Short mmCIF file of C-alpha atoms in Angstrom, two decimals:
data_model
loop_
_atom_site.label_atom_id
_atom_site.label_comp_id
_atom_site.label_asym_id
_atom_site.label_seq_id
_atom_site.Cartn_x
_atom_site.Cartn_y
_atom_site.Cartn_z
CA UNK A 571 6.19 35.65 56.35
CA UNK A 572 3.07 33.91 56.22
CA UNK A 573 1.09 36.22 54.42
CA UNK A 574 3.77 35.72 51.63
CA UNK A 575 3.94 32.11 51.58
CA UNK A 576 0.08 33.08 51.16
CA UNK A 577 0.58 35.08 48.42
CA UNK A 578 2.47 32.62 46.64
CA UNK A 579 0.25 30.09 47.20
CA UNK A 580 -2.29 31.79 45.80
CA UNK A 581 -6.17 31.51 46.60
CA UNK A 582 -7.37 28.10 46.90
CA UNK A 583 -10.02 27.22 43.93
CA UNK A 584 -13.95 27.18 45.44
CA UNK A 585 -15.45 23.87 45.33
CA UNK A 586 -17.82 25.11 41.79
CA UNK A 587 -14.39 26.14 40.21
CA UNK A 588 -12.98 22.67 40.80
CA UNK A 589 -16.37 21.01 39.56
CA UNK A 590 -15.85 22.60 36.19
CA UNK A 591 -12.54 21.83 36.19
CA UNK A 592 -12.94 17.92 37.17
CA UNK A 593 -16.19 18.62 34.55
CA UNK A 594 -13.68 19.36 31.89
CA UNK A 595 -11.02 17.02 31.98
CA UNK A 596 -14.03 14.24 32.22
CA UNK A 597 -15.30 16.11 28.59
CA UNK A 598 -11.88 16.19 27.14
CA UNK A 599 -11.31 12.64 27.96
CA UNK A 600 -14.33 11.76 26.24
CA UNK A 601 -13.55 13.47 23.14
CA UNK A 602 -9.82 11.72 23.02
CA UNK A 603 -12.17 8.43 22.81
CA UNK A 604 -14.42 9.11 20.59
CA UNK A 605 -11.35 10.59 18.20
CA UNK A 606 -10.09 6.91 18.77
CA UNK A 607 -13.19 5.03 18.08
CA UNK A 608 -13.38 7.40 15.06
CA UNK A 609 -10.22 6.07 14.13
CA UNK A 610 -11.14 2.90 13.33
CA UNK A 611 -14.33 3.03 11.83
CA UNK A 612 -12.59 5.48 9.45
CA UNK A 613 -10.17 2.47 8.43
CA UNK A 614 -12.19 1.72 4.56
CA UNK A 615 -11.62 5.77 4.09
CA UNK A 616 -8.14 6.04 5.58
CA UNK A 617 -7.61 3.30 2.58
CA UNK A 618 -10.08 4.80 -0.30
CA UNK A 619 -7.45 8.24 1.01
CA UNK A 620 -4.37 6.49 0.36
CA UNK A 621 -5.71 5.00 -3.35
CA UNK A 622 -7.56 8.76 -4.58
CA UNK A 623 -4.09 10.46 -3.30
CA UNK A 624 -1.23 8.00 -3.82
CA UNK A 625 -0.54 8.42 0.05
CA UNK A 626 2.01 6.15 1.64
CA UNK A 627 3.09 5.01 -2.58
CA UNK A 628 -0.19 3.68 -3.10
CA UNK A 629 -0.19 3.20 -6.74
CA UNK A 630 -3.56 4.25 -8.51
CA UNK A 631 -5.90 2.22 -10.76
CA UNK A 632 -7.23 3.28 -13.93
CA UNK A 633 -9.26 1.95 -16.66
CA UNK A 634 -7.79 3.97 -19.81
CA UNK A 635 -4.19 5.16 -21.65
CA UNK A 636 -2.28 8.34 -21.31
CA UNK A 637 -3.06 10.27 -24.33
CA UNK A 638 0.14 12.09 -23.93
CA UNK A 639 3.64 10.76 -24.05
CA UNK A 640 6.38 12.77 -22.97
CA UNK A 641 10.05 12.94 -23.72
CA UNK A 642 11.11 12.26 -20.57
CA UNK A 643 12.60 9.08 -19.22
CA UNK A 644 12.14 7.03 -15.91
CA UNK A 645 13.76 4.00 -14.53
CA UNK A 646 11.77 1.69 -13.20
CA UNK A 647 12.35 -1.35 -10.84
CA UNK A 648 10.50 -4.59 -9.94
CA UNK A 649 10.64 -5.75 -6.68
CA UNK A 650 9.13 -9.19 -5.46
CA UNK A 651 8.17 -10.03 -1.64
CA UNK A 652 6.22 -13.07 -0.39
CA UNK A 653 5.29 -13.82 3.07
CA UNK A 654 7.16 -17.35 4.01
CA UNK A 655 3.53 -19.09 5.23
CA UNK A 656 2.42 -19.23 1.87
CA UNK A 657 4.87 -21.42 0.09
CA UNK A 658 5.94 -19.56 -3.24
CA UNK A 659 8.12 -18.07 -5.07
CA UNK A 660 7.39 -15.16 -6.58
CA UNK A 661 9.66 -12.82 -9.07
CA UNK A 662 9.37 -10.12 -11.60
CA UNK A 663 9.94 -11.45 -14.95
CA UNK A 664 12.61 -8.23 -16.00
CA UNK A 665 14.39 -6.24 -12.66
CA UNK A 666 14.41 -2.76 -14.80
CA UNK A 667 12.80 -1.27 -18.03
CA UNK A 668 13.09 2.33 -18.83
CA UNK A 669 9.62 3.93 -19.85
CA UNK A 670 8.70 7.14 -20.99
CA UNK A 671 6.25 9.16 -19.04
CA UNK A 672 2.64 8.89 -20.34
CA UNK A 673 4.06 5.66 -21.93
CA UNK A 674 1.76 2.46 -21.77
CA UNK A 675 4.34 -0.66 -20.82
CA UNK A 676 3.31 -4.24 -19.86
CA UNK A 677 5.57 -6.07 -17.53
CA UNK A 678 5.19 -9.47 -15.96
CA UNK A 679 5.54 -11.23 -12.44
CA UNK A 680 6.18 -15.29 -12.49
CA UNK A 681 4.25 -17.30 -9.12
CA UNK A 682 4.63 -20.67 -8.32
CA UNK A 683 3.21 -22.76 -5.86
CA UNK A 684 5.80 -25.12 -4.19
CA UNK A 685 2.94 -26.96 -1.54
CA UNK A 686 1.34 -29.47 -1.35
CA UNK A 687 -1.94 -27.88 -1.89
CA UNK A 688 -4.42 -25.23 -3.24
CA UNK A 689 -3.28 -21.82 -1.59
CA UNK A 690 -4.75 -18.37 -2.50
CA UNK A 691 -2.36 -15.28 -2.39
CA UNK A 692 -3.26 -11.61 -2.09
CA UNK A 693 -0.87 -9.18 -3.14
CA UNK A 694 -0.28 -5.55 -1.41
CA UNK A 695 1.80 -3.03 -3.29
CA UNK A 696 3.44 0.31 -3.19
CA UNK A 697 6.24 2.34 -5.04
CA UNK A 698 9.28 4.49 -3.74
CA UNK A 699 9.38 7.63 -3.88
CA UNK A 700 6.15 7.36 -2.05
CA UNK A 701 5.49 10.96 -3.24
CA UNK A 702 5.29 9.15 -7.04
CA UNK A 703 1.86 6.95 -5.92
CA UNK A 704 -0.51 9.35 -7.02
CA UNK A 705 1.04 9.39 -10.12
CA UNK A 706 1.89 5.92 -11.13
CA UNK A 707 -1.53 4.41 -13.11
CA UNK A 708 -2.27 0.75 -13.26
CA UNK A 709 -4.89 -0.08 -16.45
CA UNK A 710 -4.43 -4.53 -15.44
CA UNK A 711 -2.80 -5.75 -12.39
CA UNK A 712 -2.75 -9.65 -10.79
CA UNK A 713 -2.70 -7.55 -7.70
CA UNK A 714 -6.16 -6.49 -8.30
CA UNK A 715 -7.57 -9.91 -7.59
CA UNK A 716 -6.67 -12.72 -5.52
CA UNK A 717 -4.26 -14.98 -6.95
CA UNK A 718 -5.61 -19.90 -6.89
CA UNK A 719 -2.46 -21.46 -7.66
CA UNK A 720 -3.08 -25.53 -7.51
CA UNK A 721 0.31 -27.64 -6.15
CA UNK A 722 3.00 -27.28 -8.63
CA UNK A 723 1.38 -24.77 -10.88
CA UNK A 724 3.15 -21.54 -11.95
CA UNK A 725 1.14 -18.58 -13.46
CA UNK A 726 2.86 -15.48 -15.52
CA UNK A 727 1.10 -12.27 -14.55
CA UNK A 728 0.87 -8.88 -16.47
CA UNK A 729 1.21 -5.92 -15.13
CA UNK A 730 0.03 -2.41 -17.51
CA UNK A 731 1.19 0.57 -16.20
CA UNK A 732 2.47 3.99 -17.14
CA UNK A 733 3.49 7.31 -15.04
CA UNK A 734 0.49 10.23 -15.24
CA UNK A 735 2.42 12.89 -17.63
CA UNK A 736 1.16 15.20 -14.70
CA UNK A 737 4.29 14.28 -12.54
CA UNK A 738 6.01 16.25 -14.90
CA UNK A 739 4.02 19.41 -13.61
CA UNK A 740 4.84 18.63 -9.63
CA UNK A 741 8.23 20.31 -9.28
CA UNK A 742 8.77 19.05 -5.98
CA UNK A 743 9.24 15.35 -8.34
CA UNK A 744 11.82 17.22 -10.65
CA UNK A 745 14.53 14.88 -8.79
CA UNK A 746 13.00 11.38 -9.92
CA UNK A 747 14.65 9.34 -12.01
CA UNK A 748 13.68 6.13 -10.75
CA UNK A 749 10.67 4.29 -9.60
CA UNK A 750 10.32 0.78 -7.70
CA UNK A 751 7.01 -0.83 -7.83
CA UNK A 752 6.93 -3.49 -4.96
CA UNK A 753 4.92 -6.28 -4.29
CA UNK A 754 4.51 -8.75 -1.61
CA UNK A 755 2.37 -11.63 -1.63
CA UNK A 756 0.45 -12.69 1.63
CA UNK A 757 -1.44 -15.88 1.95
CA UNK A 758 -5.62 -15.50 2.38
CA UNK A 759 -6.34 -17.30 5.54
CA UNK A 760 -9.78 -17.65 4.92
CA UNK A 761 -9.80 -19.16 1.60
CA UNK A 762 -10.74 -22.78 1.39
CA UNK A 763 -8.01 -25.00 -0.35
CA UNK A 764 -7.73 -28.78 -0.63
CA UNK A 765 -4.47 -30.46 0.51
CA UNK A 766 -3.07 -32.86 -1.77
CA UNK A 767 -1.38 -36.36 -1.11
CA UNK A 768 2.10 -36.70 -0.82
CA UNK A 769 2.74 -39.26 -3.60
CA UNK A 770 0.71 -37.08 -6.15
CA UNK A 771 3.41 -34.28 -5.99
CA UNK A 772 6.75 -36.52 -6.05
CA UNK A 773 6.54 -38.41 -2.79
CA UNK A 774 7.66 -42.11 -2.45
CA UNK A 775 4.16 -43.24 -2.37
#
């Protein structure tokens, strides 16, 4: 009986077998950190990813036209976000227009700034289908810069755009119809802005 239990058991491991073993756990732990600290210093490329591939419905920016203009049509939406810290409203300008692919189309976003003072917004953005980033192309875009809006002042802001004719090619995009291009202002903590006295925006002095 006891040889079995033995058997079972099996040998124990000798004391150089368990200092490799301890020796590579230790290694393997180190690696699992360094893949971590990786991680983060990889954060500017994770992002320069996302813009190159249109990962996550990053939208891409470009600097020229489609020279091709196809015959089919897309829907697509405007969708306005704003954080509540930074005191605006913020709205697309038209909720739809229907674009052909390739097709150059300016739209506009309307911003106004309801404080008291100077605030500067920064705008992040994506579309839905996420899969339909790589191919939506920006030419101009308020989102591109950040956005000084003095108390009280409102600001109209283009948007050129038009879908990369290549989408056409991607059949796993055959199903799209419709695009939303979202944006959602954020205030930019850091920026230096100058409050402004009550009675100068409508107080009772």
């Amino acid at each position: 009986m006891a040889n079995l239990q033995a058997d079972v058991a099996g040998p124990m491991p000798s004391p150089d077998r368990q200092r490799r073993n301890t020796m590579t756990a230790l290694i393997a732990g180190g690696v699992v950190l360094g893949m971590v600290g990786m991680a983060f210093a990889a954060v500017p490329l994770y992002q320069l990813f996302c813009q190159v591939t249109g990962f996550g419905g990053t939208t891409q920016r470009v600097e020229h036209l489609s020279d091709q203009i196809l015959d089919r049509v897309v829907i697509v939406r405007f969708d306005a976000n704003i954080a509540n810290t930074l005191g605006w409203e913020f709205e697309p300008g038209q909720t739809r227009v229907n674009v052909q692919i390739g097709e150059a189309t300016e739209i506009t976003y309307l911003a106004i700034n309801n404080s008291n003072h100077t605030t500067v917004g920064t705008a992040i953005f994506n579309v839905t289908p996420e899969s339909v980033g790589a191919y939506f192309m920006k030419v101009e875009c308020f989102c591109f810069t950040d956005q000084t809006l003095a108390p009280g002042e409102s600001v109209v802001m283009p948007v050129l755009f038009y879908v990369d004719p290549a989408l056409a090619d991607d059949p796993n995009l055959d199903y799209v119809d419709t695009i939303t291009l979202s944006y959602t202002f954020f205030p930019v903590i850091d920026a230096e802005t100058e409050p402004v006295a009550q009675n100068a925006v409508g107080g009772d002095g």
